[in-house]
mmCIF file of C-alpha atoms in Angstrom:
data_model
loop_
_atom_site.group_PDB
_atom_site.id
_atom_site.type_symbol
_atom_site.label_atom_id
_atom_site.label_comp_id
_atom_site.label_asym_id
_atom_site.label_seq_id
_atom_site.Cartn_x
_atom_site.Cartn_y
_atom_site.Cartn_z
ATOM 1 C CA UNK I 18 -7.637 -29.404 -9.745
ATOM 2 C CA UNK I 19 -6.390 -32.620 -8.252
ATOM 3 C CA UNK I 20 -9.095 -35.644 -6.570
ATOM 4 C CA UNK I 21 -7.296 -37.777 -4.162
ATOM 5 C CA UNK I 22 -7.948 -40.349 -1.068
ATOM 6 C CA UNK I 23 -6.309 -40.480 2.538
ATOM 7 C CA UNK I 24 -7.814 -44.511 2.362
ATOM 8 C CA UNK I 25 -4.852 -46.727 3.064
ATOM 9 C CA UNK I 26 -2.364 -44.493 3.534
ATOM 10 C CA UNK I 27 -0.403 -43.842 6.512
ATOM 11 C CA UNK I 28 0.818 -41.131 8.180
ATOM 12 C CA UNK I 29 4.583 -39.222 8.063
ATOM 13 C CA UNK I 30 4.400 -35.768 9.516
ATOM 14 C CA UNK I 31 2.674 -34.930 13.072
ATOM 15 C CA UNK I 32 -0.279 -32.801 12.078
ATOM 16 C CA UNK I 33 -1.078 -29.424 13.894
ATOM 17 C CA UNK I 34 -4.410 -30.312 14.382
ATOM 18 C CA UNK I 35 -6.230 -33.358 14.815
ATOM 19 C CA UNK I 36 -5.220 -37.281 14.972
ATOM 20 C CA UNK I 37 -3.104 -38.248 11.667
ATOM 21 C CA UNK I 38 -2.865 -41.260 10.846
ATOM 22 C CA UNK I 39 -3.615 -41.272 6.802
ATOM 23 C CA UNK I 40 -2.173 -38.414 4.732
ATOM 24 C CA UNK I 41 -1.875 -37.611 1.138
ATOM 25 C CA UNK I 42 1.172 -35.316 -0.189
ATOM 26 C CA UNK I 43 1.582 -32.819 -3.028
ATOM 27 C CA UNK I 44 3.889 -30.363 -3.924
ATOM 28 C CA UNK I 45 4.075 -26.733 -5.936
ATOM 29 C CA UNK I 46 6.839 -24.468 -7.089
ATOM 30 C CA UNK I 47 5.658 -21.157 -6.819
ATOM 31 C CA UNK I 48 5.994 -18.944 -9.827
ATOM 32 C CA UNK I 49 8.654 -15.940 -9.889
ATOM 33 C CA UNK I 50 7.028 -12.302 -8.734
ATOM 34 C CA UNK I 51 4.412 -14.024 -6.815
ATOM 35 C CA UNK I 52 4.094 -14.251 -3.045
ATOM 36 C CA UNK I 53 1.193 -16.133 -2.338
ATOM 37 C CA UNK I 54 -0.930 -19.068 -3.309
ATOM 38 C CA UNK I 55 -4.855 -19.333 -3.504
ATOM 39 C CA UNK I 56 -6.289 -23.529 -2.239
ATOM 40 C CA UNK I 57 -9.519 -24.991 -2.170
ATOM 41 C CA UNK I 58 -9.882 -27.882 -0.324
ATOM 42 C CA UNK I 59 -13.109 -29.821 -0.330
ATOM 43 C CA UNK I 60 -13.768 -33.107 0.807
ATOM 44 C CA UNK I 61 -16.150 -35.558 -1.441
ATOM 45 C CA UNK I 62 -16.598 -38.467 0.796
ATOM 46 C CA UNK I 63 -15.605 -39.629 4.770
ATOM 47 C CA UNK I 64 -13.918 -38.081 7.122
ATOM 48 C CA UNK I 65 -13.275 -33.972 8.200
ATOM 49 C CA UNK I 66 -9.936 -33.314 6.235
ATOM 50 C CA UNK I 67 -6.415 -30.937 8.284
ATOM 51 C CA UNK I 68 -4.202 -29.831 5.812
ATOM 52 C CA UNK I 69 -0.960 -28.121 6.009
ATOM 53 C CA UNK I 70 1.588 -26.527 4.378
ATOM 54 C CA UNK I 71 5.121 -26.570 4.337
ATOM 55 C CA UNK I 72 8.768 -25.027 3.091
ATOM 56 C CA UNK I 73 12.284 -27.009 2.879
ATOM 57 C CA UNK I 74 13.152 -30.350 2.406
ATOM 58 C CA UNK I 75 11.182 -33.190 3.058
ATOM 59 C CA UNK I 76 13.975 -34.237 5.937
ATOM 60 C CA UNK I 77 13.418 -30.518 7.322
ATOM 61 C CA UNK I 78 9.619 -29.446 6.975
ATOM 62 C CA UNK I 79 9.187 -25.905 8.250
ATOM 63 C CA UNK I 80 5.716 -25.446 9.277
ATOM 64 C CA UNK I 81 3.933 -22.618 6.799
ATOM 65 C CA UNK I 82 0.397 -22.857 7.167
ATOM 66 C CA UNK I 83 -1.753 -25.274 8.916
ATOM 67 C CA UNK I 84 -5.718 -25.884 8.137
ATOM 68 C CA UNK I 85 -8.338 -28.031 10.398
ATOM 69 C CA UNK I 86 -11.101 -27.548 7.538
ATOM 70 C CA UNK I 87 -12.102 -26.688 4.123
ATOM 71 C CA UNK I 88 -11.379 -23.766 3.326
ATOM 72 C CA UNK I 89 -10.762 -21.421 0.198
ATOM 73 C CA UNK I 90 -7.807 -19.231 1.582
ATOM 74 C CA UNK I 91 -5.142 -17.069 0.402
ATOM 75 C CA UNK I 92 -2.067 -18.468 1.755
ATOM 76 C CA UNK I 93 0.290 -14.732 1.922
ATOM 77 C CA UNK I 94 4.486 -14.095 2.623
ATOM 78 C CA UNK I 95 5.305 -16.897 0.359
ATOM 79 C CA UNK I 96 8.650 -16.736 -1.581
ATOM 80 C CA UNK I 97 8.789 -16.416 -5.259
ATOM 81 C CA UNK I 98 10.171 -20.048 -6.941
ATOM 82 C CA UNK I 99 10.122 -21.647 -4.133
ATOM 83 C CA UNK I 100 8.816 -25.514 -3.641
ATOM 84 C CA UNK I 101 5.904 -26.126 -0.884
ATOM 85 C CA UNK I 102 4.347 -29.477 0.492
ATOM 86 C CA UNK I 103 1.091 -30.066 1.195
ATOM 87 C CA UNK I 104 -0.297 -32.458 3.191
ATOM 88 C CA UNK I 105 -3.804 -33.817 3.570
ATOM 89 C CA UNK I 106 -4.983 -35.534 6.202
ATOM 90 C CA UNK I 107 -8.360 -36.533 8.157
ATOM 91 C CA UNK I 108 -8.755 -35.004 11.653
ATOM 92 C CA UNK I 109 -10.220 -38.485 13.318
ATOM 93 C CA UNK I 110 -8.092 -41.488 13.429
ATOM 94 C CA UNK I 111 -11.088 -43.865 12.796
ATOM 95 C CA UNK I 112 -11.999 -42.190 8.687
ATOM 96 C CA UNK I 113 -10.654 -42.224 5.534
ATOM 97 C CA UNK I 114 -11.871 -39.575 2.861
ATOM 98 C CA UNK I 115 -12.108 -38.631 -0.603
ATOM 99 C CA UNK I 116 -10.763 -35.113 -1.296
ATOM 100 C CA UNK I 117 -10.643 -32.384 -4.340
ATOM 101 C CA UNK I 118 -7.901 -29.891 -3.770
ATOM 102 C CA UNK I 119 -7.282 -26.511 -5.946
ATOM 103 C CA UNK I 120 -4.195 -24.560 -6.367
ATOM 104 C CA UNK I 121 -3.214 -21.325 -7.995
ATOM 105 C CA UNK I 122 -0.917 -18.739 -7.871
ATOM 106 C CA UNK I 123 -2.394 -15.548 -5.908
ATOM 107 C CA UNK I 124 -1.653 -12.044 -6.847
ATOM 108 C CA UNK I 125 1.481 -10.786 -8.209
ATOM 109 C CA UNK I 126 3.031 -8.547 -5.165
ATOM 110 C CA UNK I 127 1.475 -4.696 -5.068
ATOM 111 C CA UNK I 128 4.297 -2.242 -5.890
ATOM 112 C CA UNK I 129 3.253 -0.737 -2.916
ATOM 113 C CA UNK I 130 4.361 -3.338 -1.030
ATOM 114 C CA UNK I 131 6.965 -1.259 1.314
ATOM 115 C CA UNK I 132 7.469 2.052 2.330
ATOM 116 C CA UNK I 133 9.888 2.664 -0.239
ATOM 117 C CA UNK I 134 7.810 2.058 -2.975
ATOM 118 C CA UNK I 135 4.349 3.679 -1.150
ATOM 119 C CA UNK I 136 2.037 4.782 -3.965
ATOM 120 C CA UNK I 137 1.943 8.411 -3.662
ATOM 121 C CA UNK I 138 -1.519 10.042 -3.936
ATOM 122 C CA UNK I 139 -0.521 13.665 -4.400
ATOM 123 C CA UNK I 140 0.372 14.683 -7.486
ATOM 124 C CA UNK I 141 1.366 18.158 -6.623
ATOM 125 C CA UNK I 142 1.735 19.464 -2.815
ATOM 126 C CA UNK I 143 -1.665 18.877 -1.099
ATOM 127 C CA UNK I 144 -3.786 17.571 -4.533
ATOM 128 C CA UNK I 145 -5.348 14.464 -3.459
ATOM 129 C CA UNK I 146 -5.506 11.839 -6.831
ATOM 130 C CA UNK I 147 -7.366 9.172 -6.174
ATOM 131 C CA UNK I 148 -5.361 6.134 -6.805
ATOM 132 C CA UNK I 149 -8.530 3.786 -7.551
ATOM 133 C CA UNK I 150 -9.591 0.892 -6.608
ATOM 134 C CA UNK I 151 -6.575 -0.809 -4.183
ATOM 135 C CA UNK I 152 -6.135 -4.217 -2.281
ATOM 136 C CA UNK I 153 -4.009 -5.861 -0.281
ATOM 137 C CA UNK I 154 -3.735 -9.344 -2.432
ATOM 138 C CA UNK I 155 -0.114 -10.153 -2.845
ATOM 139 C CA UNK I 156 1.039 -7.677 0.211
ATOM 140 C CA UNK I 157 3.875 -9.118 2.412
ATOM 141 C CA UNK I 158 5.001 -8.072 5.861
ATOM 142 C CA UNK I 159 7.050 -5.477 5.727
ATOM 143 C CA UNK I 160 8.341 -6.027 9.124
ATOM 144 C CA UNK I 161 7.683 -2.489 10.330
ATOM 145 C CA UNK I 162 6.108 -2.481 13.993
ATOM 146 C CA UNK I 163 2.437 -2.219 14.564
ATOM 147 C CA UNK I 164 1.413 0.068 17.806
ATOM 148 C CA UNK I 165 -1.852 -0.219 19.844
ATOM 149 C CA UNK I 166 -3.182 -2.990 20.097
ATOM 150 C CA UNK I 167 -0.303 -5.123 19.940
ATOM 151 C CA UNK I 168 2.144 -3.222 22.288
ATOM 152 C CA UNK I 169 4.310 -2.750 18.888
ATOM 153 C CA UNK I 170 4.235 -6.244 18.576
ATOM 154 C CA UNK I 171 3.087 -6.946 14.681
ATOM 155 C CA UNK I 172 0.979 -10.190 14.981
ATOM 156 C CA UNK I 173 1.956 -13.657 13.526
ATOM 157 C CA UNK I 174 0.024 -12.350 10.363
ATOM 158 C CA UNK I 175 0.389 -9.634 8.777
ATOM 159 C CA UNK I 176 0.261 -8.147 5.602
ATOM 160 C CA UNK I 177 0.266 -4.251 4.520
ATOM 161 C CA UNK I 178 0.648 -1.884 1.713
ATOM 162 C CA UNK I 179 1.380 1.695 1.748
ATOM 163 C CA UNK I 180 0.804 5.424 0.978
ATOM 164 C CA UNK I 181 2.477 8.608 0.892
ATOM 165 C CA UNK I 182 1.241 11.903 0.499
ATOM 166 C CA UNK I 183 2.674 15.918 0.513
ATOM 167 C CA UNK I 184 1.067 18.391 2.488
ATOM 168 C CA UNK I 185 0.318 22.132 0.394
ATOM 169 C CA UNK I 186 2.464 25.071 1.473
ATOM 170 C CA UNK I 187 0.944 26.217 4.484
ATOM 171 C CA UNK I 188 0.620 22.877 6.199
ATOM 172 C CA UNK I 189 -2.288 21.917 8.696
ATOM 173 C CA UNK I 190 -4.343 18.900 9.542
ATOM 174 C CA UNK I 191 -5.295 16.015 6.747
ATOM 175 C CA UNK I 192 -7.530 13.389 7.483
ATOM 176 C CA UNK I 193 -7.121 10.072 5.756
ATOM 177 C CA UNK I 194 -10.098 7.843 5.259
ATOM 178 C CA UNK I 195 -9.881 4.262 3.817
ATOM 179 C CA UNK I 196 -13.422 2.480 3.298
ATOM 180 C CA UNK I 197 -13.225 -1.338 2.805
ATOM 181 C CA UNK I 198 -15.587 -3.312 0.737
ATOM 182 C CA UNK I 199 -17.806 -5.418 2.644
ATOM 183 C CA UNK I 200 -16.355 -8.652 2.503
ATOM 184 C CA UNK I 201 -17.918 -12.203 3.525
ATOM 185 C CA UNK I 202 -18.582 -11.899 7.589
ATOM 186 C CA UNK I 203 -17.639 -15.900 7.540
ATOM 187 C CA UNK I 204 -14.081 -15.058 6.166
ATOM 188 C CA UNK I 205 -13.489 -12.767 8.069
ATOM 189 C CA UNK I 206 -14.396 -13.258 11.684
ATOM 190 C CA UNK I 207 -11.124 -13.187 13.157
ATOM 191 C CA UNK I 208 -9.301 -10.647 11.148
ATOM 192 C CA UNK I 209 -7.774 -7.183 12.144
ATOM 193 C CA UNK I 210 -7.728 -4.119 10.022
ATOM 194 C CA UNK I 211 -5.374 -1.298 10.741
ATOM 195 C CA UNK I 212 -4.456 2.076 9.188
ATOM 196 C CA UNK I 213 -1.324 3.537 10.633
ATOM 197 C CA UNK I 214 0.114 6.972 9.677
ATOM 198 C CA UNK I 215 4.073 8.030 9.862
ATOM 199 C CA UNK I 216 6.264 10.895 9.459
ATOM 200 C CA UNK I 217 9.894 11.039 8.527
ATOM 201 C CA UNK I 218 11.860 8.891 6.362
ATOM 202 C CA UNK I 219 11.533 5.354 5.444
ATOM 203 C CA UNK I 220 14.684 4.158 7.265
ATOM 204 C CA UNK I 221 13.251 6.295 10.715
ATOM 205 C CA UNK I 222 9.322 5.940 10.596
ATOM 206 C CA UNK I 223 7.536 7.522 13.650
ATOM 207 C CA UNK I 224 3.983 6.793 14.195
ATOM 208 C CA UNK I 225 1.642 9.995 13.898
ATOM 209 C CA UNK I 226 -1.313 7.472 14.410
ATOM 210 C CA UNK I 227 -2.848 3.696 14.848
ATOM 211 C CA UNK I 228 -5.920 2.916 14.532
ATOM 212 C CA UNK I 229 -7.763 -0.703 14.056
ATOM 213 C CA UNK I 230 -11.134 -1.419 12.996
ATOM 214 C CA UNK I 231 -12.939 -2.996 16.237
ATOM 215 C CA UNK I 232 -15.855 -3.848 14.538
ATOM 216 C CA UNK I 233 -14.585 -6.626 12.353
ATOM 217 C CA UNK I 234 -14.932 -9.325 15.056
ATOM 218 C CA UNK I 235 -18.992 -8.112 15.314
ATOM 219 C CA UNK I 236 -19.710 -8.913 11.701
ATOM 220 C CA UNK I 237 -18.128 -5.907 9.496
ATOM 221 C CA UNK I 238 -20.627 -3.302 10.704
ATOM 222 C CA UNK I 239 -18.250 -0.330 10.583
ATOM 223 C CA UNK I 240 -16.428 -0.738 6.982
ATOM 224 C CA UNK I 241 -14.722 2.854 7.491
ATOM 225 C CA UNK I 242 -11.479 3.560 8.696
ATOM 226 C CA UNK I 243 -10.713 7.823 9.591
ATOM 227 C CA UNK I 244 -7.184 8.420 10.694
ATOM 228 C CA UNK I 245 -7.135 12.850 11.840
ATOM 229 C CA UNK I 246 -3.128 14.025 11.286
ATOM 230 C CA UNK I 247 -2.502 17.582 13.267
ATOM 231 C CA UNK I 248 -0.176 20.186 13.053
ATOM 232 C CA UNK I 249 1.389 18.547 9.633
ATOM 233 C CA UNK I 250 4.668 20.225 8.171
ATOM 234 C CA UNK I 251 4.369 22.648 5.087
ATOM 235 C CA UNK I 252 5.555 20.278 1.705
ATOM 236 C CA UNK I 253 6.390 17.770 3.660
ATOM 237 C CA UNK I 254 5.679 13.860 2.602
ATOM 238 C CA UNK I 255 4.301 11.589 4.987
ATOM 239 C CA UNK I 256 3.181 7.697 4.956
ATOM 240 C CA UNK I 257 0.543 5.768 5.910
ATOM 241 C CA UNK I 258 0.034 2.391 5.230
ATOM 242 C CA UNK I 259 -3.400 0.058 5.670
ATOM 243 C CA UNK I 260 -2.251 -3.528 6.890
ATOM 244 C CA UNK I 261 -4.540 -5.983 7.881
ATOM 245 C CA UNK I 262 -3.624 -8.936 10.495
ATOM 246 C CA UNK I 263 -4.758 -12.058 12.717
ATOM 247 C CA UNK I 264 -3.007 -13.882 15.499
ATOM 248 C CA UNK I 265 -4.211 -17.994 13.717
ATOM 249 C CA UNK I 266 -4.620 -18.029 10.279
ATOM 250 C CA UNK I 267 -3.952 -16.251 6.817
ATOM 251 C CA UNK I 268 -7.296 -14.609 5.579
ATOM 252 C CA UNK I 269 -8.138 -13.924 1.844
ATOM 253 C CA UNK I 270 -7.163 -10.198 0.706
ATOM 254 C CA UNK I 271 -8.586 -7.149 1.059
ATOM 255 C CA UNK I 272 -10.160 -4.279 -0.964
ATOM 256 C CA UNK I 273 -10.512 -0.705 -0.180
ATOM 257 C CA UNK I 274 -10.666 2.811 -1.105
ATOM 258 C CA UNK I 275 -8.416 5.778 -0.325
ATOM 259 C CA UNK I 276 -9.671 9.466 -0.339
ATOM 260 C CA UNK I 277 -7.742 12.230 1.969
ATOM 261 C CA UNK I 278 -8.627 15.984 2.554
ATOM 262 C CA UNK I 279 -8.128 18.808 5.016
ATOM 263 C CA UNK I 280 -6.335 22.462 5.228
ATOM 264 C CA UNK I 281 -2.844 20.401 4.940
ATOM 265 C CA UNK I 282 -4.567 19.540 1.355
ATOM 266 C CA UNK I 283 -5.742 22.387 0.267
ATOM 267 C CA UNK I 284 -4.154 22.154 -3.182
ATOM 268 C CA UNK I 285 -7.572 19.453 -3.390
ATOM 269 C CA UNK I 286 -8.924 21.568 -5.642
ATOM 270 C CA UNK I 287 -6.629 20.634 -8.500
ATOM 271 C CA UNK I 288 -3.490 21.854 -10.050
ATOM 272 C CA UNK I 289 -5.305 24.442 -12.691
ATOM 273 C CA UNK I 290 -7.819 25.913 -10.333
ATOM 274 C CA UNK I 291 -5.170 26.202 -7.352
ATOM 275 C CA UNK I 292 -3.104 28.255 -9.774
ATOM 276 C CA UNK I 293 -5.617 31.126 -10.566
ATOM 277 C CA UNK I 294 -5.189 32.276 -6.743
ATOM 278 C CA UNK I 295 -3.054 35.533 -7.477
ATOM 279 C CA UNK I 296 -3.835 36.428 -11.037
ATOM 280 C CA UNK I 297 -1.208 39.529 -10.722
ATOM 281 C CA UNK I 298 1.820 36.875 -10.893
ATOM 282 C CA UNK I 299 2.209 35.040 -14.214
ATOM 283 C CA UNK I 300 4.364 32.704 -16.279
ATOM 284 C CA UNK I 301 4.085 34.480 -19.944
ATOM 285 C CA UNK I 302 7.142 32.343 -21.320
ATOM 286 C CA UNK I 303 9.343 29.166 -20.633
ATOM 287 C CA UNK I 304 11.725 27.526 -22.774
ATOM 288 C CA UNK I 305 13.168 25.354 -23.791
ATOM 289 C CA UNK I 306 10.816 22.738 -23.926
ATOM 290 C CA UNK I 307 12.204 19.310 -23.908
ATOM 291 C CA UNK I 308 15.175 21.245 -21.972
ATOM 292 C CA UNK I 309 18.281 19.417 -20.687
ATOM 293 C CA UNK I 310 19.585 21.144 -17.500
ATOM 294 C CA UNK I 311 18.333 24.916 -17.697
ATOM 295 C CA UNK I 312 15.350 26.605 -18.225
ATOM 296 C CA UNK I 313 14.466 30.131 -19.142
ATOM 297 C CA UNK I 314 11.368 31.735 -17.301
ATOM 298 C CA UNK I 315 9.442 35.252 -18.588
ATOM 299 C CA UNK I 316 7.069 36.231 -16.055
ATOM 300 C CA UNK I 317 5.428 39.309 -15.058
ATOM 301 C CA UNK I 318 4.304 40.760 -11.814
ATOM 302 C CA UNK I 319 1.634 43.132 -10.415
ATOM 303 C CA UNK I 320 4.123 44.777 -7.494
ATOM 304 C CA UNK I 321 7.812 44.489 -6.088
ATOM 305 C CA UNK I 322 8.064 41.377 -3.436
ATOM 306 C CA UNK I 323 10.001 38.552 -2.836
ATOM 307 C CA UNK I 324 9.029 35.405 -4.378
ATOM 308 C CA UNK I 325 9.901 31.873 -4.563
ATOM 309 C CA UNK I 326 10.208 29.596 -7.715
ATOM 310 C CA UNK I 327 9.530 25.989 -7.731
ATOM 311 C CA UNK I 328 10.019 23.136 -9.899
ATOM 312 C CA UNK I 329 8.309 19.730 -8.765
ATOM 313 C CA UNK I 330 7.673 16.480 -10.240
ATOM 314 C CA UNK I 331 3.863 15.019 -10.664
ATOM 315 C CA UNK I 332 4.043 13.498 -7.364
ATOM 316 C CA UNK I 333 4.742 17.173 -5.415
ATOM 317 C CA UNK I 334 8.395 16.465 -4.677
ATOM 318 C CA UNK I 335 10.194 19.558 -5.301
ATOM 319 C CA UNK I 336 13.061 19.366 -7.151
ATOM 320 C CA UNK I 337 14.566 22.685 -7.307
ATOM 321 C CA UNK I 338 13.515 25.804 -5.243
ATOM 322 C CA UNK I 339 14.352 29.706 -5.710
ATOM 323 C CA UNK I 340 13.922 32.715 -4.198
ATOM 324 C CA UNK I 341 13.375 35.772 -6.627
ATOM 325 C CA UNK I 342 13.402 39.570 -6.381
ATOM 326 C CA UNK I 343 10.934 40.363 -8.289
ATOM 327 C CA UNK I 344 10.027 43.717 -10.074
ATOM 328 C CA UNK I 345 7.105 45.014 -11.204
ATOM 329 C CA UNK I 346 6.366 44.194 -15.006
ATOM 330 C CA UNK I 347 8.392 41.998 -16.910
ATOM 331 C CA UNK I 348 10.867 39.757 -15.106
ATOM 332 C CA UNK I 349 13.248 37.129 -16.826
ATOM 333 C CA UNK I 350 14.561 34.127 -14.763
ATOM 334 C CA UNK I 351 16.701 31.012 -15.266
ATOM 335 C CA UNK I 352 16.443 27.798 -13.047
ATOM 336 C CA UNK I 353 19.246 25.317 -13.554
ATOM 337 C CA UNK I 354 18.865 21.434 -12.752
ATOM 338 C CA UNK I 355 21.442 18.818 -12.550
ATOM 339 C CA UNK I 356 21.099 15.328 -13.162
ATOM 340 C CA UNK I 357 17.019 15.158 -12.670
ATOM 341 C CA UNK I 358 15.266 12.169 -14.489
ATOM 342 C CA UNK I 359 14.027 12.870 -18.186
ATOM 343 C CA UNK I 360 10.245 13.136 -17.425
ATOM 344 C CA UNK I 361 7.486 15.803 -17.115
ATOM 345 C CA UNK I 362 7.901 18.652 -14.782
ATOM 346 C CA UNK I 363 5.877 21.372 -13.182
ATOM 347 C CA UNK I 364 6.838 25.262 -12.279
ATOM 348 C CA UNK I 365 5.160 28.108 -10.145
ATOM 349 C CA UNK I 366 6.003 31.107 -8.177
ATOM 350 C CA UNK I 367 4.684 32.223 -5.215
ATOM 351 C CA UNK I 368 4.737 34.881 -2.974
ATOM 352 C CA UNK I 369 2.548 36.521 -0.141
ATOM 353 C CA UNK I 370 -0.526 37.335 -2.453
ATOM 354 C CA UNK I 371 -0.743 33.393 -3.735
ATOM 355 C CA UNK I 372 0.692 31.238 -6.248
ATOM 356 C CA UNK I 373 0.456 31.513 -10.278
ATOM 357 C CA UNK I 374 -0.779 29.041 -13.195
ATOM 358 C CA UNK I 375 1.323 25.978 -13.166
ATOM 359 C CA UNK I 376 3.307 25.011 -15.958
ATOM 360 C CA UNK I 377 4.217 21.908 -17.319
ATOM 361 C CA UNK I 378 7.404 21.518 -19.329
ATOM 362 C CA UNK I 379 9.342 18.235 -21.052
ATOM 363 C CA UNK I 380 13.162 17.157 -19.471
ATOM 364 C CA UNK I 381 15.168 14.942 -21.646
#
């Protein structure tokens, strides 16, 4: 916390807002792995204080942030060690005034804060897991383009984080619903919230859906976002991501909740249940376990058919697929893997007549 006065000073920098002609400056390094800062600003005596912010060299301020009163804000899209100014000034020519000002480092920045690094919340193909509490504190830009209402225009800020999920086996709808905590109506009066779904890969997003919450702007009243996905591909992973935006100012962050269901996500029901579908198919035996790049599977069956082995990871990404002819009885299998992390696995076979117990096994 730092106390200061604009009384006798003069002014350097043209202010944004306002008449400057007094101004106090300070500057802060931003720690590493942060993006953004957190100020309070609060003036003790005099005049209505401006403030703004700045990045380079005092012979080449770039403008970062700009204030026209107190405020506690979250100032986002910072860079990590870098130096920013700050300059405090009082909006009428004729006043002088006594200020407090506090700084601190904001959140760290969310792993989540691309698409390449989306928090998954399947854990198998079409099992929801509910990743908890989430926020967008920290979040950056990421830069990818925002559809209605901005004619794919993303607005001067913007800050997102994002999701991924894989649909079950037979594919379908999924409806994704994020519910935001009901923040102060004062803080956020001008401020945007958007969930936006994708398919395909990172590098080559297309939007499935945009939607924005129009109610913010009204005082908050609808605190629910629900985003409807049709005619999704069988284990397939798709993205969404929940961004939040404004066209003046940098808001303070957001918190939320993510829960997503439908036939695409049938597999809601949880890995052990899921499994008991076809109780005539059945791992008996599978070793090693911790095993290095093979894997030997007993298993028997009820009938002849053709079925399908998989191997996944805990998010649903299949790893290695197989298609087996299998016999009625006792069946023996092998599934080789190349070069797949050391981690913990899952297995299942599946044919016409459903799917059998999952089975988790160790890969050093």
């Amino acid at each position: 916390m730092l106390s200061g006065t604009t009384l006798f000073s003069t002014s350097d920098v043209t202010a944004c807002t306002g008449n400057t002609d007094d101004d106090a400056w300070f500057s802060f390094q931003l720690p590493e792995n942060h993006t953004s800062a957190l100020f309070k600003l609060q003036s003790d005596l005099g005049g209505k204080l401006g403030m703004q912010v700045f990045r380079g060299e005092c012979t080449n301020l770039i403008l970062q942030e700009c204030f026209d009163s107190p405020w506690i804000d979250d100032i986002s899209g910072l860079e990590p060690g870098q130096t920013y100014w700050i300059q405090i000034y009082t909006l009428d020519d004729r006043a002088a005034a006594d200020f407090t000002l506090s700084l601190a480092a904001g959140p760290m920045q969310p792993d989540n804060d691309d698409c390449v690094n989306a928090t998954s919340i399947t854990s198998y193909p079409g099992y929801f897991v509910d990743p908890g509490p989430q926020s967008t504190a920290g979040a950056t830009n990421s830069g990818v383009r925002l559809c209605y209402p901005f004619d794919e225009k993303t607005p001067d800020y913007a800050y997102d984080v994002w999701y991924s999920f894989v649909t079950d086996y037979t594919g379908g709808d999924a409806t994704v619903t994020i519910h935001f905590n009901d923040p102060p109506v004062n803080e956020y009066e001008y401020l945007n919230f958007h969930l936006q779904g994708f398919e395909g890969q990172c590098n080559n997003l297309t939007t499935l859906s945009c939607l924005q919450n129009d109610d913010v702007k009204s005082g908050f009243k609808d605190s629910t976002i629900v985003m409807n996905l049709y005619g999704l591909k069988p284990a397939t992973s798709y993205y969404f991501r929940v961004l939040t935006s404004s066209d003046t100012r940098n808001y303070a962050p957001v918190d939320f909740t993510v829960f997503a269901e439908g036939t695409a996500m049938e597999g809601t029901v949880g890995i052990e249940d899921h499994g008991a579908d076809h109780q005539g198919l059945e791992i008996t035996r599978y070793y090693p376990s911790p095993a290095h790049n093979v894997l030997n599977i007993d298993y028997v069956a009820d009938d002849y058919t053709r079925s399908q082995l998989y191997m996944t990871d805990l998010l649903g990404h299949v790893i290695q697929q197989k298609e087996l002819l299998t016999r009625q009885g006792e069946n023996h299998e092998t599934l080789q893997f190349d070069q797949v992390p050391s981690g913990l696995y899952i297995i299942y076979i599946e044919n016409e007549k459903g799917r059998s117990q999952p089975k988790r096994f160790v890969v050093e």
